[in-house]
Amino acid sequence: MSMSVNAESIDIVGLRKQFKEKVALNDVTLSIQPGSFTVLLGPSGSGKTTLLRCLAGIERPSAGTISLSGREVAGPKTFVGPEKRNLSMVFQDYALWPHMTVKKNIAFPLANSSIERGSRDARVNDLLERVGIAHLADNYPNELSGGEQQRVALARALSSHVGLVLFDEPLSNLDADRRDLLRIEIATLTRESGATAVYITHDQAEAFALADRIGVLNKGELVQWASPEKIYRQPANAFVARFTGVAGEFPVEVASSHGEETISVKLPFAQGALLEATRIEDSHLGSAPHVFVRAAGVTLYPETHDAGLAGSVVDHAYTGRGYEHVVEIGEGRLLTKIYSTKRFERGSHVKVVLDPSQCFVMDV
Ligand code: ATP
């Protein structure tokens, strides 16, 4: 496929959207590099859809500005409609034209382009091959499975070589096994196309798998804007840590802090056992410090191991690759999803070793 997209850069400054009294987005500022893949991650009601709709030009911001490649498309005095924004969109419910064949759906955005008919057909055929539905070219959408329909929608979004593709939870109506496959195709084909991508989801695994950069939204605020690695290793606050997956969260007392990054904390519920942990930059430790533990930072050993916290196994689940354990440490405090290739029996005593770089201390 000949690639000649003008990937858009995006600059959002002080964006606010209010529906009557309800503030759906509050003072969101971020800059997105051309050709990058951004995922906006947040729970239901956090403002993801509203932000995507403002980018698309479906929703008009209450305040702030949006610029695409330096051109202001929404601001106090400007508003450029969706059809003039060099973008396409992939929706959760596919939104295909029911009266058009697969081929016609994909060719639709090219209908008014200056590209000659021969190369238009070649482009459509190439996309049909790439998304693996060439054999369905003459079928109608209602004859296709959900996964196949979403492949058509992806091909349609990429056919006109727009500089920005917006994805509105495109995988949420699909079964888990189809979801994984299509997610990989979305990532590969969109990156190959060269377009800038903005993708919204409430699924943190999807966000980590797809994104160059993740924007975490909570209650209309952008609470962190960083690489997946940074979000995993330095969550900006308790909400981000919880939303991106922790094995456990416990109240602690600060014992001593050495330098900027590490801190020693006491676990009052485990006879004051000491734990080395990571101090999150810029976070203030006041009255209610908690430690947040990532599952990948926990290793289980037999009881005879000389280091680690004493624990007992509450439950285990076979995952194919190995076993996930639930372990109680101290009085009634649980760590969940603790992986080991070896199975530790229910009720057995174990030692739990925590990696300080995967234990974060923050106020809640
Ligand atoms: P979901 O994952 O459930 O779609 P979301 O993160 O996309 O959630 P939004 O749909 O952007 O969240 O909604 C943010 C907030 O704004 C919600 O509280 C929602 O009820 C409110 N909201 C969104 N659209 C409107 C509207 N047209 N009128 C009134 N309130 C709205």
PDB file of N, CA and C in Angstrom, residues 90-146:
ATOM      1  N   VAL A  90     -13.652   4.712  14.165  1.00  0.00           N
ATOM      2  CA  VAL A  90     -14.115   3.326  14.265  1.00  0.00           C
ATOM      3  C   VAL A  90     -14.925   3.222  15.556  1.00  0.00           C
ATOM      4  N   PHE A  91     -16.169   2.782  15.432  1.00  0.00           N
ATOM      5  CA  PHE A  91     -17.090   2.773  16.573  1.00  0.00           C
ATOM      6  C   PHE A  91     -17.257   1.379  17.163  1.00  0.00           C
ATOM      7  N   GLN A  92     -17.718   1.368  18.408  1.00  0.00           N
ATOM      8  CA  GLN A  92     -18.035   0.132  19.111  1.00  0.00           C
ATOM      9  C   GLN A  92     -19.059  -0.710  18.352  1.00  0.00           C
ATOM     10  N   ASP A  93     -20.063  -0.048  17.764  1.00  0.00           N
ATOM     11  CA  ASP A  93     -21.133  -0.791  17.088  1.00  0.00           C
ATOM     12  C   ASP A  93     -20.954  -0.812  15.568  1.00  0.00           C
ATOM     13  N   TYR A  94     -19.704  -0.645  15.102  1.00  0.00           N
ATOM     14  CA  TYR A  94     -19.271  -0.785  13.698  1.00  0.00           C
ATOM     15  C   TYR A  94     -19.789   0.319  12.771  1.00  0.00           C
ATOM     16  N   ALA A  95     -21.077   0.682  12.871  1.00  0.00           N
ATOM     17  CA  ALA A  95     -21.656   1.762  12.065  1.00  0.00           C
ATOM     18  C   ALA A  95     -21.374   1.629  10.569  1.00  0.00           C
ATOM     19  N   LEU A  96     -21.613   0.425  10.031  1.00  0.00           N
ATOM     20  CA  LEU A  96     -21.454   0.224   8.581  1.00  0.00           C
ATOM     21  C   LEU A  96     -22.749   0.594   7.875  1.00  0.00           C
ATOM     22  N   TRP A  97     -22.649   0.865   6.581  1.00  0.00           N
ATOM     23  CA  TRP A  97     -23.860   1.103   5.787  1.00  0.00           C
ATOM     24  C   TRP A  97     -24.514  -0.234   5.483  1.00  0.00           C
ATOM     25  N   PRO A  98     -25.737  -0.482   5.987  1.00  0.00           N
ATOM     26  CA  PRO A  98     -26.333  -1.816   5.839  1.00  0.00           C
ATOM     27  C   PRO A  98     -26.697  -2.166   4.396  1.00  0.00           C
ATOM     28  N   HIS A  99     -26.952  -1.145   3.561  1.00  0.00           N
ATOM     29  CA  HIS A  99     -27.391  -1.412   2.188  1.00  0.00           C
ATOM     30  C   HIS A  99     -26.219  -1.503   1.212  1.00  0.00           C
ATOM     31  N   MET A 100     -24.993  -1.421   1.721  1.00  0.00           N
ATOM     32  CA  MET A 100     -23.824  -1.501   0.845  1.00  0.00           C
ATOM     33  C   MET A 100     -23.037  -2.769   1.137  1.00  0.00           C
ATOM     34  N   THR A 101     -22.429  -3.343   0.082  1.00  0.00           N
ATOM     35  CA  THR A 101     -21.567  -4.511   0.288  1.00  0.00           C
ATOM     36  C   THR A 101     -20.319  -4.070   1.059  1.00  0.00           C
ATOM     37  N   VAL A 102     -19.576  -5.081   1.506  1.00  0.00           N
ATOM     38  CA  VAL A 102     -18.318  -4.832   2.222  1.00  0.00           C
ATOM     39  C   VAL A 102     -17.407  -3.930   1.392  1.00  0.00           C
ATOM     40  N   LYS A 103     -17.267  -4.281   0.119  1.00  0.00           N
ATOM     41  CA  LYS A 103     -16.386  -3.531  -0.777  1.00  0.00           C
ATOM     42  C   LYS A 103     -16.833  -2.074  -0.907  1.00  0.00           C
ATOM     43  N   LYS A 104     -18.131  -1.871  -1.056  1.00  0.00           N
ATOM     44  CA  LYS A 104     -18.666  -0.510  -1.204  1.00  0.00           C
ATOM     45  C   LYS A 104     -18.489   0.293   0.074  1.00  0.00           C
ATOM     46  N   ASN A 105     -18.671  -0.379   1.215  1.00  0.00           N
ATOM     47  CA  ASN A 105     -18.459   0.304   2.492  1.00  0.00           C
ATOM     48  C   ASN A 105     -17.035   0.840   2.586  1.00  0.00           C
ATOM     49  N   ILE A 106     -16.070  -0.022   2.212  1.00  0.00           N
ATOM     50  CA  ILE A 106     -14.663   0.379   2.344  1.00  0.00           C
ATOM     51  C   ILE A 106     -14.318   1.479   1.340  1.00  0.00           C
ATOM     52  N   ALA A 107     -14.942   1.400   0.155  1.00  0.00           N
ATOM     53  CA  ALA A 107     -14.661   2.394  -0.884  1.00  0.00           C
ATOM     54  C   ALA A 107     -15.375   3.721  -0.633  1.00  0.00           C
ATOM     55  N   PHE A 108     -16.367   3.707   0.253  1.00  0.00           N
ATOM     56  CA  PHE A 108     -17.222   4.880   0.431  1.00  0.00           C
ATOM     57  C   PHE A 108     -16.466   6.187   0.703  1.00  0.00           C
ATOM     58  N   PRO A 109     -15.482   6.188   1.637  1.00  0.00           N
ATOM     59  CA  PRO A 109     -14.784   7.461   1.899  1.00  0.00           C
ATOM     60  C   PRO A 109     -13.993   7.974   0.693  1.00  0.00           C
ATOM     61  N   LEU A 110     -13.773   7.102  -0.298  1.00  0.00           N
ATOM     62  CA  LEU A 110     -12.983   7.511  -1.472  1.00  0.00           C
ATOM     63  C   LEU A 110     -13.865   8.075  -2.576  1.00  0.00           C
ATOM     64  N   ALA A 111     -15.196   7.989  -2.377  1.00  0.00           N
ATOM     65  CA  ALA A 111     -16.137   8.310  -3.453  1.00  0.00           C
ATOM     66  C   ALA A 111     -15.891   9.681  -4.068  1.00  0.00           C
ATOM     67  N   ASN A 112     -15.610  10.660  -3.232  1.00  0.00           N
ATOM     68  CA  ASN A 112     -15.437  12.002  -3.769  1.00  0.00           C
ATOM     69  C   ASN A 112     -13.977  12.425  -3.877  1.00  0.00           C
ATOM     70  N   SER A 113     -13.075  11.452  -3.779  1.00  0.00           N
ATOM     71  CA  SER A 113     -11.661  11.832  -3.830  1.00  0.00           C
ATOM     72  C   SER A 113     -11.211  11.956  -5.281  1.00  0.00           C
ATOM     73  N   SER A 114     -10.058  12.533  -5.447  1.00  0.00           N
ATOM     74  CA  SER A 114      -9.558  12.760  -6.798  1.00  0.00           C
ATOM     75  C   SER A 114      -8.813  11.541  -7.347  1.00  0.00           C
ATOM     76  N   ILE A 115      -8.718  10.500  -6.506  1.00  0.00           N
ATOM     77  CA  ILE A 115      -7.981   9.304  -6.935  1.00  0.00           C
ATOM     78  C   ILE A 115      -8.741   8.601  -8.065  1.00  0.00           C
ATOM     79  N   GLU A 116      -8.004   8.185  -9.094  1.00  0.00           N
ATOM     80  CA  GLU A 116      -8.679   7.556 -10.238  1.00  0.00           C
ATOM     81  C   GLU A 116      -9.193   6.153  -9.869  1.00  0.00           C
ATOM     82  N   ARG A 117     -10.192   5.737 -10.613  1.00  0.00           N
ATOM     83  CA  ARG A 117     -10.935   4.539 -10.266  1.00  0.00           C
ATOM     84  C   ARG A 117     -10.060   3.286 -10.098  1.00  0.00           C
ATOM     85  N   GLY A 118      -9.106   3.117 -11.026  1.00  0.00           N
ATOM     86  CA  GLY A 118      -8.243   1.931 -10.985  1.00  0.00           C
ATOM     87  C   GLY A 118      -7.469   1.831  -9.679  1.00  0.00           C
ATOM     88  N   SER A 119      -6.853   2.936  -9.254  1.00  0.00           N
ATOM     89  CA  SER A 119      -6.054   2.849  -8.027  1.00  0.00           C
ATOM     90  C   SER A 119      -6.948   2.818  -6.797  1.00  0.00           C
ATOM     91  N   ARG A 120      -8.157   3.344  -6.922  1.00  0.00           N
ATOM     92  CA  ARG A 120      -9.135   3.240  -5.839  1.00  0.00           C
ATOM     93  C   ARG A 120      -9.476   1.762  -5.589  1.00  0.00           C
ATOM     94  N   ASP A 121      -9.783   1.043  -6.661  1.00  0.00           N
ATOM     95  CA  ASP A 121     -10.099  -0.387  -6.549  1.00  0.00           C
ATOM     96  C   ASP A 121      -8.925  -1.159  -5.975  1.00  0.00           C
ATOM     97  N   ALA A 122      -7.717  -0.800  -6.440  1.00  0.00           N
ATOM     98  CA  ALA A 122      -6.520  -1.505  -5.963  1.00  0.00           C
ATOM     99  C   ALA A 122      -6.361  -1.297  -4.464  1.00  0.00           C
ATOM    100  N   ARG A 123      -6.632  -0.089  -4.013  1.00  0.00           N
ATOM    101  CA  ARG A 123      -6.492   0.207  -2.586  1.00  0.00           C
ATOM    102  C   ARG A 123      -7.505  -0.582  -1.756  1.00  0.00           C
ATOM    103  N   VAL A 124      -8.732  -0.638  -2.248  1.00  0.00           N
ATOM    104  CA  VAL A 124      -9.777  -1.377  -1.524  1.00  0.00           C
ATOM    105  C   VAL A 124      -9.437  -2.865  -1.470  1.00  0.00           C
ATOM    106  N   ASN A 125      -8.983  -3.414  -2.607  1.00  0.00           N
ATOM    107  CA  ASN A 125      -8.635  -4.838  -2.632  1.00  0.00           C
ATOM    108  C   ASN A 125      -7.475  -5.143  -1.689  1.00  0.00           C
ATOM    109  N   ASP A 126      -6.506  -4.244  -1.678  1.00  0.00           N
ATOM    110  CA  ASP A 126      -5.357  -4.421  -0.798  1.00  0.00           C
ATOM    111  C   ASP A 126      -5.798  -4.439   0.668  1.00  0.00           C
ATOM    112  N   LEU A 127      -6.684  -3.499   1.036  1.00  0.00           N
ATOM    113  CA  LEU A 127      -7.175  -3.451   2.425  1.00  0.00           C
ATOM    114  C   LEU A 127      -7.982  -4.690   2.777  1.00  0.00           C
ATOM    115  N   LEU A 128      -8.805  -5.155   1.834  1.00  0.00           N
ATOM    116  CA  LEU A 128      -9.590  -6.374   2.054  1.00  0.00           C
ATOM    117  C   LEU A 128      -8.664  -7.545   2.382  1.00  0.00           C
ATOM    118  N   GLU A 129      -7.545  -7.640   1.629  1.00  0.00           N
ATOM    119  CA  GLU A 129      -6.557  -8.693   1.885  1.00  0.00           C
ATOM    120  C   GLU A 129      -5.948  -8.529   3.267  1.00  0.00           C
ATOM    121  N   ARG A 130      -5.533  -7.322   3.546  1.00  0.00           N
ATOM    122  CA  ARG A 130      -4.822  -7.072   4.806  1.00  0.00           C
ATOM    123  C   ARG A 130      -5.663  -7.363   6.031  1.00  0.00           C
ATOM    124  N   VAL A 131      -6.956  -7.067   5.986  1.00  0.00           N
ATOM    125  CA  VAL A 131      -7.776  -7.357   7.170  1.00  0.00           C
ATOM    126  C   VAL A 131      -8.406  -8.754   7.085  1.00  0.00           C
ATOM    127  N   GLY A 132      -8.013  -9.510   6.053  1.00  0.00           N
ATOM    128  CA  GLY A 132      -8.401 -10.920   5.980  1.00  0.00           C
ATOM    129  C   GLY A 132      -9.859 -11.186   5.648  1.00  0.00           C
ATOM    130  N   ILE A 133     -10.479 -10.299   4.857  1.00  0.00           N
ATOM    131  CA  ILE A 133     -11.896 -10.521   4.526  1.00  0.00           C
ATOM    132  C   ILE A 133     -12.145 -10.413   3.016  1.00  0.00           C
ATOM    133  N   ALA A 134     -11.100 -10.690   2.209  1.00  0.00           N
ATOM    134  CA  ALA A 134     -11.251 -10.575   0.751  1.00  0.00           C
ATOM    135  C   ALA A 134     -12.389 -11.465   0.242  1.00  0.00           C
ATOM    136  N   HIS A 135     -12.586 -12.624   0.885  1.00  0.00           N
ATOM    137  CA  HIS A 135     -13.622 -13.558   0.445  1.00  0.00           C
ATOM    138  C   HIS A 135     -15.037 -13.048   0.753  1.00  0.00           C
ATOM    139  N   LEU A 136     -15.128 -11.972   1.536  1.00  0.00           N
ATOM    140  CA  LEU A 136     -16.456 -11.442   1.905  1.00  0.00           C
ATOM    141  C   LEU A 136     -16.788 -10.147   1.162  1.00  0.00           C
ATOM    142  N   ALA A 137     -15.971  -9.811   0.169  1.00  0.00           N
ATOM    143  CA  ALA A 137     -16.080  -8.500  -0.492  1.00  0.00           C
ATOM    144  C   ALA A 137     -17.489  -8.167  -0.965  1.00  0.00           C
ATOM    145  N   ASP A 138     -18.227  -9.167  -1.447  1.00  0.00           N
ATOM    146  CA  ASP A 138     -19.556  -8.886  -2.002  1.00  0.00           C
ATOM    147  C   ASP A 138     -20.699  -9.201  -1.047  1.00  0.00           C
ATOM    148  N   ASN A 139     -20.363  -9.500   0.200  1.00  0.00           N
ATOM    149  CA  ASN A 139     -21.410  -9.735   1.206  1.00  0.00           C
ATOM    150  C   ASN A 139     -21.901  -8.417   1.798  1.00  0.00           C
ATOM    151  N   TYR A 140     -23.051  -8.506   2.478  1.00  0.00           N
ATOM    152  CA  TYR A 140     -23.593  -7.343   3.191  1.00  0.00           C
ATOM    153  C   TYR A 140     -23.262  -7.457   4.681  1.00  0.00           C
ATOM    154  N   PRO A 141     -23.187  -6.324   5.386  1.00  0.00           N
ATOM    155  CA  PRO A 141     -22.796  -6.359   6.798  1.00  0.00           C
ATOM    156  C   PRO A 141     -23.599  -7.340   7.653  1.00  0.00           C
ATOM    157  N   ASN A 142     -24.922  -7.462   7.399  1.00  0.00           N
ATOM    158  CA  ASN A 142     -25.710  -8.358   8.258  1.00  0.00           C
ATOM    159  C   ASN A 142     -25.388  -9.835   8.029  1.00  0.00           C
ATOM    160  N   GLU A 143     -24.553 -10.125   7.036  1.00  0.00           N
ATOM    161  CA  GLU A 143     -24.129 -11.516   6.809  1.00  0.00           C
ATOM    162  C   GLU A 143     -22.784 -11.815   7.472  1.00  0.00           C
ATOM    163  N   LEU A 144     -22.264 -10.839   8.216  1.00  0.00           N
ATOM    164  CA  LEU A 144     -20.922 -10.962   8.801  1.00  0.00           C
ATOM    165  C   LEU A 144     -20.982 -11.075  10.320  1.00  0.00           C
ATOM    166  N   SER A 145     -19.956 -11.735  10.904  1.00  0.00           N
ATOM    167  CA  SER A 145     -19.846 -11.785  12.372  1.00  0.00           C
ATOM    168  C   SER A 145     -19.388 -10.410  12.868  1.00  0.00           C
ATOM    169  N   GLY A 146     -19.468 -10.204  14.180  1.00  0.00           N
ATOM    170  CA  GLY A 146     -19.036  -8.932  14.766  1.00  0.00           C
ATOM    171  C   GLY A 146     -17.585  -8.611  14.437  1.00  0.00           C
TER     172      GLY A 146
END
